[in-house]
Tab-separated table of C-alpha atoms and ligand atoms in Angstrom:
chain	number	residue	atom	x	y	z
E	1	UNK	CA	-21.345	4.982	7.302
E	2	UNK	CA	-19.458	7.617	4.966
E	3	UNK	CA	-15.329	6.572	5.055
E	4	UNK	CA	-12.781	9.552	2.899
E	5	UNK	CA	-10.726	7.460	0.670
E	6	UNK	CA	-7.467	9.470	0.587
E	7	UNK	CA	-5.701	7.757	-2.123
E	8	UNK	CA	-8.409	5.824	-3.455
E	9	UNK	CA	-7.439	6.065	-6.976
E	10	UNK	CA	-4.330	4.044	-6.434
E	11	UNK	CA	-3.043	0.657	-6.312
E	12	UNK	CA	-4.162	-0.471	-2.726
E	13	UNK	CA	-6.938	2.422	-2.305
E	14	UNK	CA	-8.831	1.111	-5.711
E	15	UNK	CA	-9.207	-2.186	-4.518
E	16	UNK	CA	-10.180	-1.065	-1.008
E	17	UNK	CA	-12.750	1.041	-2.664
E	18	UNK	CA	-14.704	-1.750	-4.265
E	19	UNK	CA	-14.229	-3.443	-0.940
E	20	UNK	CA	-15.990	-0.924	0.761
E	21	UNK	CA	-18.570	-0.518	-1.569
E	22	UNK	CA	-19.372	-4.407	-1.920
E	23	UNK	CA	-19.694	-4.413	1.905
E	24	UNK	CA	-22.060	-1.425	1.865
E	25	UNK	CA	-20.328	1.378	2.887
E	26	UNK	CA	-20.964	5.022	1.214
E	27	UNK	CA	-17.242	6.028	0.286
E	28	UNK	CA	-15.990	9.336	-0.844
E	29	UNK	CA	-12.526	9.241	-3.006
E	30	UNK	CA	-9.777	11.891	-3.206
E	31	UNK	CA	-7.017	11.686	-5.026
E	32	UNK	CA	-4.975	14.404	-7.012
E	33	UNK	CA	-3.165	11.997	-9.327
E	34	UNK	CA	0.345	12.348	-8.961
E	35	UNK	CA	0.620	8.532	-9.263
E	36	UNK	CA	-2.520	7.362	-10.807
E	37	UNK	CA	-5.149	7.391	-13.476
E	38	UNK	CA	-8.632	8.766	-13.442
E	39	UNK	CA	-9.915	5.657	-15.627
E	40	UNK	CA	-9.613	3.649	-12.647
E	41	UNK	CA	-12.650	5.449	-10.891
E	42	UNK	CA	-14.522	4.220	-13.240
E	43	UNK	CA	-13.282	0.979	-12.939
E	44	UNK	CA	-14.204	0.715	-9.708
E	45	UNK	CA	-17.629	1.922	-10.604
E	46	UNK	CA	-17.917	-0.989	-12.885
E	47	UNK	CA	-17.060	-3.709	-10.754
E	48	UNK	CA	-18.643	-2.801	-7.415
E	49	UNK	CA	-22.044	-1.646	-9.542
E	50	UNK	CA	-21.914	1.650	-7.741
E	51	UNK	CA	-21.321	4.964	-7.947
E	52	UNK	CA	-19.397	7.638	-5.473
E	53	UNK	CA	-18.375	10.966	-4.937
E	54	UNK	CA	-14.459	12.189	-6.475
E	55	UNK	CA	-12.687	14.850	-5.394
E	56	UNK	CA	-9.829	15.799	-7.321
E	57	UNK	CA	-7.896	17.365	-4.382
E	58	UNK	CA	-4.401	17.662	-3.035
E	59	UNK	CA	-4.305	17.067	0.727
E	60	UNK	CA	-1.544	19.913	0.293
E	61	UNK	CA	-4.612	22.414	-0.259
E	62	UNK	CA	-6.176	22.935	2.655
E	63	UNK	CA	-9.083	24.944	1.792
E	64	UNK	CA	-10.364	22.068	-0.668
E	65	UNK	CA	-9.838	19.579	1.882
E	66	UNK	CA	-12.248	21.673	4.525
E	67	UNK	CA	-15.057	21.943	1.397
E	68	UNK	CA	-15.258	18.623	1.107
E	69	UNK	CA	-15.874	18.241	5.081
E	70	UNK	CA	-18.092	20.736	4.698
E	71	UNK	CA	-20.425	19.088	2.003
E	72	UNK	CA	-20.120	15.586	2.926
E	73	UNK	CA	-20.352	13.923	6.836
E	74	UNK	CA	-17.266	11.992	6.945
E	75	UNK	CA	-17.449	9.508	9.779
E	76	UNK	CA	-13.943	7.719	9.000
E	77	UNK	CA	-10.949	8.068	6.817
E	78	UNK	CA	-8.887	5.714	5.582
E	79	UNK	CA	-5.719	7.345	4.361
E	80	UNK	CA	-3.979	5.619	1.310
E	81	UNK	CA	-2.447	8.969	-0.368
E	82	UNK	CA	0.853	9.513	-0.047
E	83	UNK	CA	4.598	9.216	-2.045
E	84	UNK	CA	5.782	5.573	-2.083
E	85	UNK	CA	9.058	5.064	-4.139
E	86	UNK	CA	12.251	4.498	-2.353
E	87	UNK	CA	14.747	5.607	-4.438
E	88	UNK	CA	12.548	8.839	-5.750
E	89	UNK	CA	12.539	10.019	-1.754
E	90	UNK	CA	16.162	9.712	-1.810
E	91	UNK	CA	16.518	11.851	-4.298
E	92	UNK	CA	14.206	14.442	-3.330
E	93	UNK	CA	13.344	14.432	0.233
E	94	UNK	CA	11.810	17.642	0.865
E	95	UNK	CA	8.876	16.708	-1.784
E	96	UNK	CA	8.562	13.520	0.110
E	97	UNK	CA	8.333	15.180	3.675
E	98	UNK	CA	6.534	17.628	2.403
E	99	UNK	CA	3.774	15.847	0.745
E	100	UNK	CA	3.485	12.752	3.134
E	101	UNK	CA	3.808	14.749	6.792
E	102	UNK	CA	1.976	18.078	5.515
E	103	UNK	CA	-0.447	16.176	3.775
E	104	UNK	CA	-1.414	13.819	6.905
E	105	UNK	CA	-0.848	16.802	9.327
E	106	UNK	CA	-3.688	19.237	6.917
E	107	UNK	CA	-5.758	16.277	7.277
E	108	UNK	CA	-5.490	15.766	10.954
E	109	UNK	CA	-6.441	19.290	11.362
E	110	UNK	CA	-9.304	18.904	9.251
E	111	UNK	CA	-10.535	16.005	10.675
E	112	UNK	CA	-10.610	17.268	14.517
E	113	UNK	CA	-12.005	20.453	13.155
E	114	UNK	CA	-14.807	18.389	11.970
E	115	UNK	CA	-15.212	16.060	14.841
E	116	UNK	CA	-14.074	13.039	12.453
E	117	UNK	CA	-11.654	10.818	14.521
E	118	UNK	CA	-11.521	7.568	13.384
E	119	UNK	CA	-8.316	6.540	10.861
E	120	UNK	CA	-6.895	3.458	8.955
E	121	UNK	CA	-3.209	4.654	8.010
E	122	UNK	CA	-0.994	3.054	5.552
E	123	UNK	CA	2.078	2.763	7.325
E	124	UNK	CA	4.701	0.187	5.886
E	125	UNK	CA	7.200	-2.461	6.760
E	126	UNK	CA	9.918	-0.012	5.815
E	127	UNK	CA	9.987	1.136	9.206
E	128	UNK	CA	11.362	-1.579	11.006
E	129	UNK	CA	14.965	-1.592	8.554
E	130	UNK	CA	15.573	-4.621	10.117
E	131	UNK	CA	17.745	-7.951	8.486
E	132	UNK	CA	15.990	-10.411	9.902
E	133	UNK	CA	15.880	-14.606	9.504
E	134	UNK	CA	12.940	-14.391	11.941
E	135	UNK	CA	9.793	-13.358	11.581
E	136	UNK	CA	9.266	-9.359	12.341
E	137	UNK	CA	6.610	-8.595	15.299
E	138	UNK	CA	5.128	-5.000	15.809
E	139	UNK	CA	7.281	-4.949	18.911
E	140	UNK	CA	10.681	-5.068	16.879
E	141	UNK	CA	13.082	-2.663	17.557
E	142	UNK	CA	14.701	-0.746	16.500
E	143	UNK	CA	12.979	1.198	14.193
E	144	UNK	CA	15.402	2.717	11.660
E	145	UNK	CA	13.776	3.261	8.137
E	146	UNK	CA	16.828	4.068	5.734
E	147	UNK	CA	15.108	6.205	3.793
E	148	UNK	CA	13.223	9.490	3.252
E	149	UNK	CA	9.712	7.678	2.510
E	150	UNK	CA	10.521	5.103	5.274
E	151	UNK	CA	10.724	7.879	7.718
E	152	UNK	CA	8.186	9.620	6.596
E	153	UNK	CA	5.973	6.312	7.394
E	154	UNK	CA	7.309	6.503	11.023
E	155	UNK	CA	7.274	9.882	11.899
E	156	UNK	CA	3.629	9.803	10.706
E	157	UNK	CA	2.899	6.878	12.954
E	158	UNK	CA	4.307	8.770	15.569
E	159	UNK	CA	2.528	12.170	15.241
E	160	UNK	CA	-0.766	10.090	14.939
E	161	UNK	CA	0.561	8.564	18.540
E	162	UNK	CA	0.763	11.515	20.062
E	163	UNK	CA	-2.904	12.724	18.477
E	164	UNK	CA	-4.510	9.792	20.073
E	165	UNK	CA	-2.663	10.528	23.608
E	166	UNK	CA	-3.712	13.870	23.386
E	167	UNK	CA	-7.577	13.253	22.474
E	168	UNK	CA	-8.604	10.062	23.718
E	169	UNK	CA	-11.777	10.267	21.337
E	170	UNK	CA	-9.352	9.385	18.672
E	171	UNK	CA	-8.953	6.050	16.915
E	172	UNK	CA	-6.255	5.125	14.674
E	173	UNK	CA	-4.900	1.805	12.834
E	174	UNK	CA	-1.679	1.866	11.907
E	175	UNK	CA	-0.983	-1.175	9.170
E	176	UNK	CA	1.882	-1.680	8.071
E	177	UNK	CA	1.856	-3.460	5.337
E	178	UNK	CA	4.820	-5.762	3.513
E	179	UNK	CA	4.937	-6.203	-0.007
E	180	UNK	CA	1.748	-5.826	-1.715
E	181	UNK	CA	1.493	-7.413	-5.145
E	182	UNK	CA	-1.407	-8.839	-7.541
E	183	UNK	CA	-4.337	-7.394	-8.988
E	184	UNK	CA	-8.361	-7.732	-9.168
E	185	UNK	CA	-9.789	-11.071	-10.775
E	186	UNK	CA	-11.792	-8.837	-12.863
E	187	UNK	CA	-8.953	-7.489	-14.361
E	188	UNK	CA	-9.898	-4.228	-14.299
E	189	UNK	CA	-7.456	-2.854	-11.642
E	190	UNK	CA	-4.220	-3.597	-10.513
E	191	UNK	CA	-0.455	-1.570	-10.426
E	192	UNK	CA	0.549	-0.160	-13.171
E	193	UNK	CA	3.136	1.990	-12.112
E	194	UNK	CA	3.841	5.181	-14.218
E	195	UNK	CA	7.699	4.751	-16.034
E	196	UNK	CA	9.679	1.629	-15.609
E	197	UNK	CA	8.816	0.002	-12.145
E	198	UNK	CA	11.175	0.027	-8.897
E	199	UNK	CA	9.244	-3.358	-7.429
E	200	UNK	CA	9.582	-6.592	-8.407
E	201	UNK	CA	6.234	-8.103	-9.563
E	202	UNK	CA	5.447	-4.760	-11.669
E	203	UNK	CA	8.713	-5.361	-13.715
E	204	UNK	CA	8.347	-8.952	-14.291
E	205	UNK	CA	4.987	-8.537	-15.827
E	206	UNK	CA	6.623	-5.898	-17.958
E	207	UNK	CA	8.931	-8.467	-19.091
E	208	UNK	CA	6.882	-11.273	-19.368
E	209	UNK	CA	4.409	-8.742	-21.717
E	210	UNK	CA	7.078	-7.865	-23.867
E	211	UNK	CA	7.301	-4.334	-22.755
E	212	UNK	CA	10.637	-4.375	-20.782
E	213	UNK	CA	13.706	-6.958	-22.423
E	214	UNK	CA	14.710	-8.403	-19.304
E	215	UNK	CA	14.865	-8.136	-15.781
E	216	UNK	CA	17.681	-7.459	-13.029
E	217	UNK	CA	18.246	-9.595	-10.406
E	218	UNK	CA	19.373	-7.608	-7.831
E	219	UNK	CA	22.170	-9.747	-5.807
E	220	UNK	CA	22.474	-13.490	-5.600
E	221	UNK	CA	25.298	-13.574	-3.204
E	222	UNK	CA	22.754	-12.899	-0.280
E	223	UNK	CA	22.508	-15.203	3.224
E	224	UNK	CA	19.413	-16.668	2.033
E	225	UNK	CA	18.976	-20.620	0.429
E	226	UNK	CA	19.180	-19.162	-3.488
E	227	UNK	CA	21.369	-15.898	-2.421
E	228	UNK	CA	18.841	-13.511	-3.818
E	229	UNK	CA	16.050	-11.454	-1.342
E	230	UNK	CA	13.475	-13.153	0.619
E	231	UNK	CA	10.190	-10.830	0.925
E	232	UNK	CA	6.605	-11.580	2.144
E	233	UNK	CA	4.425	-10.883	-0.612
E	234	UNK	CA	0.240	-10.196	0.157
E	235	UNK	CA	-2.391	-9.908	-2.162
E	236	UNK	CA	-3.522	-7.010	-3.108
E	237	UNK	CA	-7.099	-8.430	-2.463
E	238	UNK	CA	-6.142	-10.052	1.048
E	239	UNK	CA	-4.859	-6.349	2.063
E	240	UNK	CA	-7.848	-4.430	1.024
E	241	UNK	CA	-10.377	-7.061	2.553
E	242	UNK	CA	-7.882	-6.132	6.143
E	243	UNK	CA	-9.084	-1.981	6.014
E	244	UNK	CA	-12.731	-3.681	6.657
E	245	UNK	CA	-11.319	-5.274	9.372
E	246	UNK	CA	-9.049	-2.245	10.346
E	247	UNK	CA	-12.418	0.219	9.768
E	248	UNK	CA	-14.607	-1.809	12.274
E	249	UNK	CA	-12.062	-2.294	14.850
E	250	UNK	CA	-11.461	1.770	15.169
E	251	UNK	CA	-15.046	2.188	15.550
E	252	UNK	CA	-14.993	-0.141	18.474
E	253	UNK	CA	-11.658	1.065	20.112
E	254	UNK	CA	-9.859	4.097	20.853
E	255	UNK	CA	-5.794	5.133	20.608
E	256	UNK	CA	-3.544	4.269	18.038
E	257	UNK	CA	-3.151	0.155	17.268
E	258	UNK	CA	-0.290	-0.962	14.839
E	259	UNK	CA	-0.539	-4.247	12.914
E	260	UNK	CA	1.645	-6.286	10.619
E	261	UNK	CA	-0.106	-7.088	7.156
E	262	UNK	CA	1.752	-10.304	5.303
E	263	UNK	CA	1.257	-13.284	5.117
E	264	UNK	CA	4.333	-14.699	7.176
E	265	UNK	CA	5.382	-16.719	4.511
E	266	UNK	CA	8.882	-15.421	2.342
E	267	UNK	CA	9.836	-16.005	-1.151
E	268	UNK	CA	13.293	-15.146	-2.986
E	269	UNK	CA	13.677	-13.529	-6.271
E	270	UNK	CA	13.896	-16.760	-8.077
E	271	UNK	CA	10.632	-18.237	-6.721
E	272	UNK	CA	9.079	-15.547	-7.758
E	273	UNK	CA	10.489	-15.705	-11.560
E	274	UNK	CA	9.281	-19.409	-11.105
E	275	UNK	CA	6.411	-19.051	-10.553
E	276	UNK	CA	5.410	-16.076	-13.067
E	277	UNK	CA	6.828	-18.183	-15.635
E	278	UNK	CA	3.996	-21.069	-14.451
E	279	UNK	CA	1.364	-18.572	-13.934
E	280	UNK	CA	1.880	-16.618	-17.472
E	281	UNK	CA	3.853	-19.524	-19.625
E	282	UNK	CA	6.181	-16.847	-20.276
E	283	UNK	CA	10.347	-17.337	-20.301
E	284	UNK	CA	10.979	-14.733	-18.093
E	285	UNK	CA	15.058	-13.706	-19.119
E	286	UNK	CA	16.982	-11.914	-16.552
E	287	UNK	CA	20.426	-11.634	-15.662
E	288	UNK	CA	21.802	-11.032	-12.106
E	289	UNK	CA	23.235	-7.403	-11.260
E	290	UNK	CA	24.502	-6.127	-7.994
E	291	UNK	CA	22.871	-5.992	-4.730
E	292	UNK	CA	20.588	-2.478	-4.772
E	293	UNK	CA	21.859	0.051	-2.042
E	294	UNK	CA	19.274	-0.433	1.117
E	295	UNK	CA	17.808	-3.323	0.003
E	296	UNK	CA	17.430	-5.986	3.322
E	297	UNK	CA	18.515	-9.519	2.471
E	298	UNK	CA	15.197	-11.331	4.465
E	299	UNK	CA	11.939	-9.280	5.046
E	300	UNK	CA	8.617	-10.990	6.400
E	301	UNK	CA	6.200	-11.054	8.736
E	302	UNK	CA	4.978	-11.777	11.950
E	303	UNK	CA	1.038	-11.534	11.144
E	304	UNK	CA	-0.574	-13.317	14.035
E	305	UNK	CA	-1.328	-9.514	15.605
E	306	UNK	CA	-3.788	-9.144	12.866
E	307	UNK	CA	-5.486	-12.727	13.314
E	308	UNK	CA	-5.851	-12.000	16.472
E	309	UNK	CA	-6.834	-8.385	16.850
E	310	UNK	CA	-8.662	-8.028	13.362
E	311	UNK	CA	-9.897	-11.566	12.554
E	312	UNK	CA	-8.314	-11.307	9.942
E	313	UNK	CA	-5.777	-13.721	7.762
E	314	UNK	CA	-4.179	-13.706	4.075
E	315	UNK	CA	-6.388	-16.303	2.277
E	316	UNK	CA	-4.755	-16.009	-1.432
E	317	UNK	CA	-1.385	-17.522	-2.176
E	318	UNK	CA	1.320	-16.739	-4.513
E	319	UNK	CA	-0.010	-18.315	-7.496
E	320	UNK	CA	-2.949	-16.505	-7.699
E	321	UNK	CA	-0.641	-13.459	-7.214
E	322	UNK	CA	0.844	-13.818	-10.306
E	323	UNK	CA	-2.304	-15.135	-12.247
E	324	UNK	CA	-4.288	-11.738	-11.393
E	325	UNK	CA	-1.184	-9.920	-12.299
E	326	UNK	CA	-0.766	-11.276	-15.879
E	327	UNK	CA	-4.582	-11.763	-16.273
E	328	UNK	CA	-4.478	-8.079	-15.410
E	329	UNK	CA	-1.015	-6.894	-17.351
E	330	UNK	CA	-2.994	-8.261	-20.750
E	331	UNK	CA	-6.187	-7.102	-20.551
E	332	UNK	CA	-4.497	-3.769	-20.186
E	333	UNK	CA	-2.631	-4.266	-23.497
I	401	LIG	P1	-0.229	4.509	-5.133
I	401	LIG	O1	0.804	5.503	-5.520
I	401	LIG	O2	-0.785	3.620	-6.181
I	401	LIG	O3	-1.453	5.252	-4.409
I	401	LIG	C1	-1.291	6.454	-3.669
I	401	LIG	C2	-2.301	7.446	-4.201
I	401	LIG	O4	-2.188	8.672	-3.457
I	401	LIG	C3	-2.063	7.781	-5.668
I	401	LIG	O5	-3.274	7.611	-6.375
I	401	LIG	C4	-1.625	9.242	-5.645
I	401	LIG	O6	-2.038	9.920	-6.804
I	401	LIG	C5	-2.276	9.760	-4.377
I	401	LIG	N1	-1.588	10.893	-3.729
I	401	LIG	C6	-0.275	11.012	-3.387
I	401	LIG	N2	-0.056	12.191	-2.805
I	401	LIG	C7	-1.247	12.847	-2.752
I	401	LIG	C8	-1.664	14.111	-2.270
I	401	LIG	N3	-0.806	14.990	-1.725
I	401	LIG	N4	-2.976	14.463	-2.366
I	401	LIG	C9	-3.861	13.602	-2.929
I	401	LIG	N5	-3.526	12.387	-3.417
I	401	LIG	C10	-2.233	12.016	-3.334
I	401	LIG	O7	0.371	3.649	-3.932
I	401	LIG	P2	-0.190	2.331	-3.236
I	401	LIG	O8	0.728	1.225	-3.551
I	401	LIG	O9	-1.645	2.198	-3.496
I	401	LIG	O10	0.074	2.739	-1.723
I	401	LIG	C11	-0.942	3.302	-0.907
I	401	LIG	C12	-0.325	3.658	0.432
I	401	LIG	O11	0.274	2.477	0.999
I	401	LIG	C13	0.802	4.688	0.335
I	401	LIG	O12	0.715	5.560	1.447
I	401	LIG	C14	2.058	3.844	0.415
I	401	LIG	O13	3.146	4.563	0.955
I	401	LIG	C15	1.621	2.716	1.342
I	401	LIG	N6	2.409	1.483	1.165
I	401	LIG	C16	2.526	0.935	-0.096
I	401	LIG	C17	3.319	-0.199	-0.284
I	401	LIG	C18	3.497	-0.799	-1.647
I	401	LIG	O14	4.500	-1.519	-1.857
I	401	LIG	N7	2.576	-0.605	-2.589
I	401	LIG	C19	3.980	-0.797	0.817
I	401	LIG	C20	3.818	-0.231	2.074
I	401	LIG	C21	3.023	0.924	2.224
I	402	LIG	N1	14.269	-6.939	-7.011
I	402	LIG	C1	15.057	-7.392	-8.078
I	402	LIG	N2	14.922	-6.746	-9.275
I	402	LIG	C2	14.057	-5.717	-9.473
I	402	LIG	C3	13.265	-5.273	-8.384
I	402	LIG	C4	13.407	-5.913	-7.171
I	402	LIG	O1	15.838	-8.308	-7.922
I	402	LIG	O2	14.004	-5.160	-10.589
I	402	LIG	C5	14.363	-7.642	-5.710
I	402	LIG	C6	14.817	-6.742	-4.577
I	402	LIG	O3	16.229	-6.711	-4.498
I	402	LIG	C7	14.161	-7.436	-3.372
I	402	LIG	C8	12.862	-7.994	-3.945
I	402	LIG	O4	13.070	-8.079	-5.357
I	402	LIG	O5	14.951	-8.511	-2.944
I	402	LIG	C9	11.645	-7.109	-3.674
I	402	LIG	O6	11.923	-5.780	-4.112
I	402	LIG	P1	10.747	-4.693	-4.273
I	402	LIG	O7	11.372	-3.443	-4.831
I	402	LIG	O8	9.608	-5.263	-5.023
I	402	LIG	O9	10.243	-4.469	-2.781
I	402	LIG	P2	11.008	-3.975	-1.473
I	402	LIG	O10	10.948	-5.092	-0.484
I	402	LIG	O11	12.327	-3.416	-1.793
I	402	LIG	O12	10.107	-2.748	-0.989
I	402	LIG	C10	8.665	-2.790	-0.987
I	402	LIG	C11	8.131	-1.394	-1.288
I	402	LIG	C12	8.392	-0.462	-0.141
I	402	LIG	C13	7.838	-1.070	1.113
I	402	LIG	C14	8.439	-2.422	1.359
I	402	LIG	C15	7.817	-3.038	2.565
I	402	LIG	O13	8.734	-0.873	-2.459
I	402	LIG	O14	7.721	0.752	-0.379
I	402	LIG	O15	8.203	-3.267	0.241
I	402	LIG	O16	8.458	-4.232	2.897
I	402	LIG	F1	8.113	-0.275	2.158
């Protein structure tokens, strides 16, 4: 079984690629770096004991896209690449429509040129924009991302929809996925965002390293037992180990599925802190700043869809999140 790796050079894709290749898939990666390093291929090489085919392509470029369809039978994709920061789509929109919708819509056509119909898609939390002191199901309404990437995430899910309706060969799995965090044990991979970090677990590592002073607490005056944000973080590891789910489910289905990934468990701001600090034995100095604009006070899943559709369940907690993440943050230096 061949599966395109869109993406795979990234946080999520990387560790989805050693997945892959531990379970005995043949993968092929593509990536064009925009938000990424080309060490980490070999990285990935190194801990899985394997080697693949890279492709250094934009899905923007169409004609590369074909070649690689054209040398190499691609029986699924799983489709990581895309433009992720929040506050950068707000800023410039048209680079995030652009890249995310073109991008997936080149690929589409590629695919069904090529008789490949079978997709994972990283879709994200971000589309339900719901406040929320329950638990968010698939089924939640409505759906009002507040942002340019958000949308982007939701008109993609749609457009893939309405693919599936109109070729009922298609297969599609839609995960959307709520805060991804942590690294590999090997310490080999892991996020390490480009500039200073927009999430939270990047930056506190930062701090905790010495590379950042101190971190910003973003509100503490929220509806929530501490006042600061409530999110559902999943390992990096757990998520990764859920496209092998995702992968064998759309070859045994057809139309487009869409399943929570977290790990229905919530932790605020401060917990988090907490529990770097045990994980690293690092003070971890911050001061509390205003609420950022869009941010949700409460934000966690419902995942029971994906233990019962996928067989599949988060199995790491958040202390090993923050253990991989500093074992990680030094071995980088
Ligand atoms: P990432 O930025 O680390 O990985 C995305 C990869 O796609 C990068 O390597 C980037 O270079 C590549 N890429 C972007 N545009 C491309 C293009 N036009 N052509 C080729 N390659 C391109 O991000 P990640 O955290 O690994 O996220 C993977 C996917 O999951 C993204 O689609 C993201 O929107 C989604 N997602 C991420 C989060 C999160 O918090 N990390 C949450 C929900 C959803
Ligand atoms: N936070 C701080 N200080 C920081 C960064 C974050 O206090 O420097 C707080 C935020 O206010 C929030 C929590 O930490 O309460 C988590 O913030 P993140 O930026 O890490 O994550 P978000 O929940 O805002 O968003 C993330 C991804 C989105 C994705 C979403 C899915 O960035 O792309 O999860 O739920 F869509």
């Amino acid at each position: 079984m061949v599966i395109l790796v869109t993406g795979g050079a990234g946080f999520i894709g990387s560790h989805t690629c050693t997945e892959l290749l531990e379970g005995g898939y043949e993968i092929v990666v593509l990536d064009n770096f925009v938000n990424s390093r080309p060490g980490t291929l070999g990285h990935i090489e190194e801990i899985a004991r394997r080697e693949f085919p890279f492709y250094a392509v934009d899905l923007l470029h169409e004609q590369a896209l074909r070649r690689i369809f054209k040398e190499r039978r691609i029986d699924a994709v799983i489709h990581f690449a895309g433009l992720k920061a929040v506050g950068e789509s707000v800023r410039h929109p048209l680079w995030y429509f652009h890249n995310n919708i073109t991008g997936t819509l080149n690929l589409c056509s590629i695919m069904a040129e090529f008789g490949c119909k079978r997709m994972v898609f990283s879709s994200s939390a971000t589309v339900y924009g719901i406040d929320s002191n329950e638990p968010i199901s698939e089924e939640a309404t409505p759906r009002t991302p507040i942002n340019p990437y958000g949308k982007t995430k939701l008109m993609i899910e749609r457009i893939l929809g309405d693919i599936c309706v109109s070729d009922p060969e298609w297969s599609v799995v839609s995960l959307r996925y709520f805060n991804p965090a942590g690294a590999h044990t090997s310490g080999l991979i892991g996020e390490d965002p480009k500039g200073i970090p927009n999430n939270l677990l990047p930056y506190i590592a930062k701090v905790a390293n010495g590379e950042l002073e101190k971190l910003s607490v973003f509100g503490d005056d929220y509806d929530t037992p501490d006042g600061t944000g409530i999110r559902d973080y999943i390992h990096v590891v757990d998520l990764a180990k859920a496209h092998i789910c995702a992968l064998r489910y759309a070859f045994a289905h057809t139309g487009q599925d869409v399943i929570n990934l977290g790990t229905g468990m919530g932790y605020s701001v401060f917990e988090i802190i907490a529990a770097f600090e045990r994980a690293s034995g690092k003070k971890i100095p911050y001061q509390v700043a205003p609420r950022r604009p869009g941010d949700l006070a409460v934000c966690y899943a419902n995942p029971s869809k994906a233990k019962s559709v996928l067989g599949w369940s988060a199995e790491r907690d958040l202390d090993a999140m923050c253990f991989d993440i500093w074992h990680y943050t030094q071995r980088r230096g």
